[in-house]
mmCIF file of C-alpha atoms and ligand atoms in Angstrom:
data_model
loop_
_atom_site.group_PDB
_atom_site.id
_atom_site.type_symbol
_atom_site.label_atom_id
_atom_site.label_comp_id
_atom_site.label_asym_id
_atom_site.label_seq_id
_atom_site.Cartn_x
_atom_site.Cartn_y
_atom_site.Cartn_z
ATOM 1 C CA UNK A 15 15.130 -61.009 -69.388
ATOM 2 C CA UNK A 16 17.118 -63.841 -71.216
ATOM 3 C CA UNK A 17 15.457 -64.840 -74.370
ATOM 4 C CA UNK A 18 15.836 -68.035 -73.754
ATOM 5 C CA UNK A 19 12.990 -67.960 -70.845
ATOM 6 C CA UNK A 20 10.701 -65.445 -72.655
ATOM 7 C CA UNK A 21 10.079 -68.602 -74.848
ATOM 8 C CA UNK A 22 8.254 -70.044 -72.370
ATOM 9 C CA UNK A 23 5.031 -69.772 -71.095
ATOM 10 C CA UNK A 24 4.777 -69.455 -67.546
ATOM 11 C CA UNK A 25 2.530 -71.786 -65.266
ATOM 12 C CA UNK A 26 0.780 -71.437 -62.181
ATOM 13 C CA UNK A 27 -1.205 -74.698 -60.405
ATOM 14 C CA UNK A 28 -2.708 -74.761 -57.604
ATOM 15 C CA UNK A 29 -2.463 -78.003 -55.382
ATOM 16 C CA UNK A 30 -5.024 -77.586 -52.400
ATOM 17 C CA UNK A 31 -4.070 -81.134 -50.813
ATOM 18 C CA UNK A 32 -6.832 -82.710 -48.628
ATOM 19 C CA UNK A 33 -8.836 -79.120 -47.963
ATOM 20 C CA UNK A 34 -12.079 -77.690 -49.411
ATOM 21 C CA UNK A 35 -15.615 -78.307 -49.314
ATOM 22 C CA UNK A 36 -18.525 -78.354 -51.930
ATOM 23 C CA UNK A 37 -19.754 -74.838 -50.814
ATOM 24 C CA UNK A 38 -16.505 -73.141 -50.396
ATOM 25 C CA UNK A 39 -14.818 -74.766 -53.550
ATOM 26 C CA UNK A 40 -17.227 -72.770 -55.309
ATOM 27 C CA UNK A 41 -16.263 -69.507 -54.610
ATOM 28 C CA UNK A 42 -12.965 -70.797 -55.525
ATOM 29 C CA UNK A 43 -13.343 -72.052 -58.348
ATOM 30 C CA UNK A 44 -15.721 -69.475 -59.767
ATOM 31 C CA UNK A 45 -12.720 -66.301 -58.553
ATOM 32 C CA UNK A 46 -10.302 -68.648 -60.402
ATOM 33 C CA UNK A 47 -12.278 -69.219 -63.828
ATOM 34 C CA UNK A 48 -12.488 -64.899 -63.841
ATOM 35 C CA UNK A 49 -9.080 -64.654 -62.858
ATOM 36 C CA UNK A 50 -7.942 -66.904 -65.634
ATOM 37 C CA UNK A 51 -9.867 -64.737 -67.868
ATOM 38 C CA UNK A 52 -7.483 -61.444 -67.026
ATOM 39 C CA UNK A 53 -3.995 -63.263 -67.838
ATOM 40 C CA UNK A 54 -2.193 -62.762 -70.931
ATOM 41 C CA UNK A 55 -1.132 -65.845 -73.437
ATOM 42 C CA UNK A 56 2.108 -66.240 -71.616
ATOM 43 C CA UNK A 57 0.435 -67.826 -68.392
ATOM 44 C CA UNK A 58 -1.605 -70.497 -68.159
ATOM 45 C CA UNK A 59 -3.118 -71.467 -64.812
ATOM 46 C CA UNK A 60 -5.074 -74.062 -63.216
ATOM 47 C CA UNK A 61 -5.518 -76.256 -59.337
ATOM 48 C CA UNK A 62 -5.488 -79.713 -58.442
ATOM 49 C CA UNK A 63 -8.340 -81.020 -56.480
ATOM 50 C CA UNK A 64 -8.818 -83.305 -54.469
ATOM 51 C CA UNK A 65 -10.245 -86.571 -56.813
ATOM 52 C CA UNK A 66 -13.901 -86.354 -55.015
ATOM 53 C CA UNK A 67 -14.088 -82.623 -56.628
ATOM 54 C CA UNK A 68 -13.198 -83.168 -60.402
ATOM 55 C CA UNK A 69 -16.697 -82.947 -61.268
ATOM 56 C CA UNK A 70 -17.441 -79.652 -59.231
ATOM 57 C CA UNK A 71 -14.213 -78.424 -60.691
ATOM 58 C CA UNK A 72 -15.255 -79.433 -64.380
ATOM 59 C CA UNK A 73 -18.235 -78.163 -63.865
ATOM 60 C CA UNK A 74 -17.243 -74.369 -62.590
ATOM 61 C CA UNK A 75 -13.705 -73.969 -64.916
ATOM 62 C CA UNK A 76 -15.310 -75.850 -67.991
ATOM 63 C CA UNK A 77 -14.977 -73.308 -70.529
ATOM 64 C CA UNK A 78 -12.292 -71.253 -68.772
ATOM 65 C CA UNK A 79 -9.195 -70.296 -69.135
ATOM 66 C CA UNK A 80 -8.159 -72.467 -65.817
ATOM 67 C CA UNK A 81 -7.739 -75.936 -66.279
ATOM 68 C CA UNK A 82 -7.980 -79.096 -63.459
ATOM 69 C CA UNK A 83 -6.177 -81.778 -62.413
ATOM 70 C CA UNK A 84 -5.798 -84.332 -59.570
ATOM 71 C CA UNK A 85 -2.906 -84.678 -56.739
ATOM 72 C CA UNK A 86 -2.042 -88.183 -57.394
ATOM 73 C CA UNK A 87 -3.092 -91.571 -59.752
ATOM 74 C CA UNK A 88 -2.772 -95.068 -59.460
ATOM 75 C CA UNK A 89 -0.209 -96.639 -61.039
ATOM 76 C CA UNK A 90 -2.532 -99.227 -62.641
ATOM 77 C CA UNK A 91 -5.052 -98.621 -65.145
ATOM 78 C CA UNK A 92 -7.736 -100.677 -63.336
ATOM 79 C CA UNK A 93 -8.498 -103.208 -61.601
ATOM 80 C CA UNK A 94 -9.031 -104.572 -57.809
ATOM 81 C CA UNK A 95 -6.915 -101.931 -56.070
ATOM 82 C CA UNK A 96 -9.352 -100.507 -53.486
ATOM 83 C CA UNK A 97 -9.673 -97.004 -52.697
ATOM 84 C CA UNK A 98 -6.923 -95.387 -55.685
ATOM 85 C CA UNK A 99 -7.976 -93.552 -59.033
ATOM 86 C CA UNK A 100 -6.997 -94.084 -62.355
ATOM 87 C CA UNK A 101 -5.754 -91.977 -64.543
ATOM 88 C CA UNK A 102 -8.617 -92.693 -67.157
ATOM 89 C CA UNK A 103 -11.655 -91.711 -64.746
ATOM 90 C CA UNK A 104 -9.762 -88.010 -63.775
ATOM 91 C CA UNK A 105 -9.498 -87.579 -67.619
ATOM 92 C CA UNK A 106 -13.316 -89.208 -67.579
ATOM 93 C CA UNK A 107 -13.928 -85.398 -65.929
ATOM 94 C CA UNK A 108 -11.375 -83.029 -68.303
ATOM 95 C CA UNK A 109 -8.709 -83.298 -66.319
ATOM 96 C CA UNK A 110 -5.582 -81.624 -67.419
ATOM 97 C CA UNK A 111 -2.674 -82.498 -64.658
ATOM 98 C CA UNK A 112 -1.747 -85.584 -62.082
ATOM 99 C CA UNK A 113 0.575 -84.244 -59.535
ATOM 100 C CA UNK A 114 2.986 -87.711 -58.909
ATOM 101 C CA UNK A 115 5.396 -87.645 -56.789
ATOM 102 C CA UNK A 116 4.557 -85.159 -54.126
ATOM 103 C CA UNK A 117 6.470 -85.529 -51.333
ATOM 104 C CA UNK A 118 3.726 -86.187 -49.148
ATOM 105 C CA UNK A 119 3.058 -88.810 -51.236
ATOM 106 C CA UNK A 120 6.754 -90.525 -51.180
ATOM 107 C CA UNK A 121 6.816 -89.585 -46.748
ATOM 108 C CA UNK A 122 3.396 -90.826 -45.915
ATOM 109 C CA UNK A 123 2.474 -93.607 -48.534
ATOM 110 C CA UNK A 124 5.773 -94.706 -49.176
ATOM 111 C CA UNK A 125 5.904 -94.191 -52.855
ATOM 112 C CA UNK A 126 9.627 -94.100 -54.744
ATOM 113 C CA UNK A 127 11.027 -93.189 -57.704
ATOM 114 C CA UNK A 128 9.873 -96.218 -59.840
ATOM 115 C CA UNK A 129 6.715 -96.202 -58.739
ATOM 116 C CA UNK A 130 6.153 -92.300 -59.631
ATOM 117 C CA UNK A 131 7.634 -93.290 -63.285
ATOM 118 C CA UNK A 132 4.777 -95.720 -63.795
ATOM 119 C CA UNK A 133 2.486 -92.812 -62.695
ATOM 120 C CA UNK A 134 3.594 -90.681 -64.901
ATOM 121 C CA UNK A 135 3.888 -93.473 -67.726
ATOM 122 C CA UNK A 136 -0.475 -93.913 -66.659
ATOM 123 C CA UNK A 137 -1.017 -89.961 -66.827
ATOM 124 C CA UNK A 138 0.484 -89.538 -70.512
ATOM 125 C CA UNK A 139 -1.452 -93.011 -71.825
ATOM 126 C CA UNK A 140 -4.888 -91.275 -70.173
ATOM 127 C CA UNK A 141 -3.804 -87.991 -71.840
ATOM 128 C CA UNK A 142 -2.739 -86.014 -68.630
ATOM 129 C CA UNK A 143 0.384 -83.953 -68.076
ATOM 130 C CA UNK A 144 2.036 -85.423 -65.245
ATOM 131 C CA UNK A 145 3.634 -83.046 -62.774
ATOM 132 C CA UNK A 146 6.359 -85.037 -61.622
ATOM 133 C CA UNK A 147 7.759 -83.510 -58.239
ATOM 134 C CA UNK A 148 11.266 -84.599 -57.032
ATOM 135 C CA UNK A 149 12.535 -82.048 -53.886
ATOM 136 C CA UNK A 150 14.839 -82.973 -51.030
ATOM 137 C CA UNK A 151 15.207 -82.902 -47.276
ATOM 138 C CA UNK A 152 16.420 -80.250 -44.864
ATOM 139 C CA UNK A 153 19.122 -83.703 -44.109
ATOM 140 C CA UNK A 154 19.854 -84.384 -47.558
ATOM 141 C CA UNK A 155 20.437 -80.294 -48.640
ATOM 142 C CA UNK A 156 22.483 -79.826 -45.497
ATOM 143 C CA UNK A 157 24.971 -82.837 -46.194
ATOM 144 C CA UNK A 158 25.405 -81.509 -49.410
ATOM 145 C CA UNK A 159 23.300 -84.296 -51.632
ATOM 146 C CA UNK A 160 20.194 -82.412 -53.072
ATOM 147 C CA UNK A 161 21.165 -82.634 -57.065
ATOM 148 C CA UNK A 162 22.232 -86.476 -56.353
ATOM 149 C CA UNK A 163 18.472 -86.764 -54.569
ATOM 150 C CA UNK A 164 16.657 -84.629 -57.199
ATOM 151 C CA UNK A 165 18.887 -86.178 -60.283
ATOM 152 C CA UNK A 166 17.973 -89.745 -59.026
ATOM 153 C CA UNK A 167 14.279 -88.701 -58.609
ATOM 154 C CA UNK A 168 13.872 -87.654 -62.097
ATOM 155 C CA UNK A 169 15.832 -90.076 -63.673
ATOM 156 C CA UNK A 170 13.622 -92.731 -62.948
ATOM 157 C CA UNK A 171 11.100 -90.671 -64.721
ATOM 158 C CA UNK A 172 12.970 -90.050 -68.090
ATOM 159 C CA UNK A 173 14.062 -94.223 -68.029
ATOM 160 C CA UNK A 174 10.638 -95.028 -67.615
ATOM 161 C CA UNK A 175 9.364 -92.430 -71.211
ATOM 162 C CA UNK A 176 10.506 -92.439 -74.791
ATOM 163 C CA UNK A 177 11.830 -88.820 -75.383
ATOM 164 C CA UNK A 178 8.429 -87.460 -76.835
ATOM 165 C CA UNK A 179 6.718 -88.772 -73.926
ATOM 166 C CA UNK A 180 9.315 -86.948 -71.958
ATOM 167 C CA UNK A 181 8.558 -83.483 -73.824
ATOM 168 C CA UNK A 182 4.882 -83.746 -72.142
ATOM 169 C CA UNK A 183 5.307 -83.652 -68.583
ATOM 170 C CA UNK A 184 5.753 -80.973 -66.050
ATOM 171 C CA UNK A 185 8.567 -80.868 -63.217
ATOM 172 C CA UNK A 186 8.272 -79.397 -60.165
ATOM 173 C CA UNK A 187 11.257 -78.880 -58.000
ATOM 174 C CA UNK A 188 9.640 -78.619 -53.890
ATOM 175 C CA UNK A 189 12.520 -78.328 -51.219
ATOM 176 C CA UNK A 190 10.510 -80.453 -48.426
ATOM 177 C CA UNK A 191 12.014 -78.436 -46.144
ATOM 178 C CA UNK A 192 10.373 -75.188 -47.677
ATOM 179 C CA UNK A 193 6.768 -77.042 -48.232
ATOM 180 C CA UNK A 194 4.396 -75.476 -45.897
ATOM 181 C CA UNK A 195 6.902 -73.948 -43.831
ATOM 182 C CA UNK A 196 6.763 -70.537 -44.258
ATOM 183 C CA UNK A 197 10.355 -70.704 -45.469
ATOM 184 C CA UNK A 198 10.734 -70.775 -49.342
ATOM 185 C CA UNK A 199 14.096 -71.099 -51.316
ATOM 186 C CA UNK A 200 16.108 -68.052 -52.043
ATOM 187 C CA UNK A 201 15.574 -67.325 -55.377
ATOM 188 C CA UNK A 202 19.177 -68.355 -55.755
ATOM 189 C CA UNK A 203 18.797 -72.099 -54.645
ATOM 190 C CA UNK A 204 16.173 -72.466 -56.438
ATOM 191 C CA UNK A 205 17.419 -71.355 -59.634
ATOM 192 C CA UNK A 206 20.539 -73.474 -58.949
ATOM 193 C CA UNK A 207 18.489 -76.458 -58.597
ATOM 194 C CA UNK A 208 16.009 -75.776 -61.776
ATOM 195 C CA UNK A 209 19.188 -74.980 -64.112
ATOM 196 C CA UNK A 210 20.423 -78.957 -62.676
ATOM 197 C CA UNK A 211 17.000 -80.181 -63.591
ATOM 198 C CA UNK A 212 17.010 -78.038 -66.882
ATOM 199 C CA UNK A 213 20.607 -79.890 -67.839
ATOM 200 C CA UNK A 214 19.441 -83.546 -66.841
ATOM 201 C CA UNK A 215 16.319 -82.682 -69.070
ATOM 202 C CA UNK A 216 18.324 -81.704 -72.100
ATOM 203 C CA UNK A 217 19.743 -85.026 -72.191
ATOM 204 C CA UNK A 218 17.092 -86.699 -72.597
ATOM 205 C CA UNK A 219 16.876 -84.707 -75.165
ATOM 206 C CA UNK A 220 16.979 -81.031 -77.147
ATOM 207 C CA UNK A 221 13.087 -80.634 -76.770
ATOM 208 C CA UNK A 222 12.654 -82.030 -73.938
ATOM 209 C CA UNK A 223 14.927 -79.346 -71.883
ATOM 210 C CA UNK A 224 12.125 -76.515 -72.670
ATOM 211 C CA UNK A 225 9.677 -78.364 -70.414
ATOM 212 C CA UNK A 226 7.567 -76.227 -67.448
ATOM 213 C CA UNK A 227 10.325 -76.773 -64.619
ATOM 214 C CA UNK A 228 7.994 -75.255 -61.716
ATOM 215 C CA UNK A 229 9.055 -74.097 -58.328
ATOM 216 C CA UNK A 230 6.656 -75.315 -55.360
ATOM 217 C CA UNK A 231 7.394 -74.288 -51.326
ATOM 218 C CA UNK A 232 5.889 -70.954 -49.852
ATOM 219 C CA UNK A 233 5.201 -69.547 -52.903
ATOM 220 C CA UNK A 234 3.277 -66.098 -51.614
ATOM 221 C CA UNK A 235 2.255 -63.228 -53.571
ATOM 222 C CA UNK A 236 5.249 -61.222 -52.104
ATOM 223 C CA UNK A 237 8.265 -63.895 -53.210
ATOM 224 C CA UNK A 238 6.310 -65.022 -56.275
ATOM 225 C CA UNK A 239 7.621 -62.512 -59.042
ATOM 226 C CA UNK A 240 11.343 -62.587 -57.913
ATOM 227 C CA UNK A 241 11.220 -66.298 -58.025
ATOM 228 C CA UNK A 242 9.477 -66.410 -61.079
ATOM 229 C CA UNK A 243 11.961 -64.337 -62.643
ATOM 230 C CA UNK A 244 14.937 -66.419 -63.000
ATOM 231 C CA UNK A 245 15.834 -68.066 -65.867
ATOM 232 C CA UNK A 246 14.968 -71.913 -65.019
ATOM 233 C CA UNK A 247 11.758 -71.242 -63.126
ATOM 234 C CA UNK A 248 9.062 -71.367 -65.280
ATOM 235 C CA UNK A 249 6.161 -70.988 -62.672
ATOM 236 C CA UNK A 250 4.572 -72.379 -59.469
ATOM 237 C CA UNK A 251 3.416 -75.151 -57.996
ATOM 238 C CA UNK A 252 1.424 -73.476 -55.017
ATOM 239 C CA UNK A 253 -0.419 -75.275 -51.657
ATOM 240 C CA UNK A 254 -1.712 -73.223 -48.800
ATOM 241 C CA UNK A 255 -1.495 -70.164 -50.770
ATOM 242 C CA UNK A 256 -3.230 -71.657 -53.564
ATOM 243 C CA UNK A 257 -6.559 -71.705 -50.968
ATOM 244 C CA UNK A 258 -7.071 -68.366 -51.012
ATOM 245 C CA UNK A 259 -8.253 -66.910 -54.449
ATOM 246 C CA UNK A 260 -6.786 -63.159 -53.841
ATOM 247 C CA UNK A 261 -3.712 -65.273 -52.786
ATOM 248 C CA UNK A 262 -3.480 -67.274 -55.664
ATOM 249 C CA UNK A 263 -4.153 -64.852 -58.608
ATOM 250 C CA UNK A 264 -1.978 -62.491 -57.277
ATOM 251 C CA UNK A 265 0.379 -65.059 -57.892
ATOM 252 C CA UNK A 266 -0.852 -65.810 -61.248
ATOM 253 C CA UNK A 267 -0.473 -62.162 -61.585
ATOM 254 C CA UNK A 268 3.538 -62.536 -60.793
ATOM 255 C CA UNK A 269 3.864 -64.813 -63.710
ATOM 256 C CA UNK A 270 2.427 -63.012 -66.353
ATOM 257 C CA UNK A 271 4.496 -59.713 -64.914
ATOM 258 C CA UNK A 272 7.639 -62.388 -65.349
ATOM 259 C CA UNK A 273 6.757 -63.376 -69.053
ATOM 260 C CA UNK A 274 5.845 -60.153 -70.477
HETATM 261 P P1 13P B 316 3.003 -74.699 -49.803
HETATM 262 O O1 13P B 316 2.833 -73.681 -50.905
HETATM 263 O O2 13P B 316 1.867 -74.712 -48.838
HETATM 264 O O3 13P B 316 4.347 -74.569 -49.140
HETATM 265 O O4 13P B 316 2.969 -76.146 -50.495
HETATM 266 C C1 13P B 316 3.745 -76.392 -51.606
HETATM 267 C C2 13P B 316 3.337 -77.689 -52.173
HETATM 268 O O5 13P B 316 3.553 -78.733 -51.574
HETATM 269 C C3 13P B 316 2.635 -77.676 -53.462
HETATM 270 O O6 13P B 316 2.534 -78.952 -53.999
#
């Protein structure tokens, strides 16, 4: 393995969108918070909930290995904006990671690039790692623009943070096309895409290249490891798989056998 990516610890989040319920989050969350336990240094782990759950999540993985986050913030820090979260009341409940910028996010609610930089911007002045996703269409890969799509995407992010702000977020790169599809990225798109992100990174600045640059889009147990293994992929960003605990720490699993 290159030395270069031994340096980094691997990461594997779970992002269970809008699914769960009290009873069956616990089961969850309590396989999760053992699983955690049975990884090595080199992978940390942990699942975004959705906002209702932060306390049932603090409560179960407080004082675990496996941290928490939320899928998404408001980009203001409060005030008369009915029905969004701030970034302050998720870290109110130990929350670790905002996801901003999912592409369900930027299809559904209309959110662009400048918006998900002020999101970010609110996760790092509440003390979250924001995982900023950027990811393009089946359209925009076939005509041949996905580093112009992905490059714009997280260049509104680094304008919007000094450089040590930049050194604290997380990236993940999610194909649209591969998210919930069945149909992941070959290992060698995605590395191709994550050594892009890895370059844009580094000019922002030397530390800021060796941030978590995660891949997210069918991530199973069987395409995990192999994925995992390349040089620019320094973990997961996992949905549907991330609902099923055997699923999901079998994945975990992949990491650490790609960091050790
Ligand atoms: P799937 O793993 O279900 O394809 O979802 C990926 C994703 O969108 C994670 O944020």
């Amino acid at each position: 393995m290159p030395k270069e990516q031994a340096k980094r610890t691997k990461l594997v989040i779970g992002n269970w969108k809008m699914h769960g319920r009290l009873v069956e989050n616990a089961v969850l969350l309590q396989a999760v918070a053992a699983g955690a336990a049975t990884l090595q240094k080199g992978v940390r782990t942990g699942v975004c909930v959705p906002a209702p759950y932060l306390a049932q999540a603090q409560a179960l993985l407080g004082g675990s290995l496996a941290a928490w986050g939320v899928q998404d913030i408001s980009a203001h820090v409060q005030g008369a904006y009915t029905g969004e979260v701030a970034a302050g009341m998720a870290a109110d409940f130990g929350a670790t990671f905002a996801v901003v910028g999912h592409s369900e996010r930027r299809a559904y609610h209309c959110e662009h690039s400048d918006l998900v930089a002020v999101k970010a911007l609110r996760a790092l002045e509440a003390g979250l790692t924001p995982i900023v996703c950027v990811g393009e269409t089946l359209e925009q890969r076939d005509n041949g623009s996905t580093e112009q799509v992905v490059g714009t995407q997280l260049e509104a992010v680094l304008l919007m943070l000094s450089e040590e702000q930049a050194t604290k977020i997380v990236v993940a790169y999610e194909p649209v096309w591969a998210i919930g599809t069945g149909k992941s990225a070959t290992t060698e798109q995605a590395q191709q895409v994550h050594a892009f992100l890895r370059a844009q990174l580094a000019s922002k600045g030397a530390a800021v290249a060796n941030v978590p640059v995660l891949y997210g889009g069918s991530v199973k147990p069987e395409n995990a490891e192999e994925l995992f293994a390349q040089q620019d992929i320094d973990g997961g960003l996992i949905g549907g798989a991330s609902l099923k605990s055997n699923d999901f720490l079998a994945i975990c699993q992949a990491a650490q056998n790609g960091s050790v």
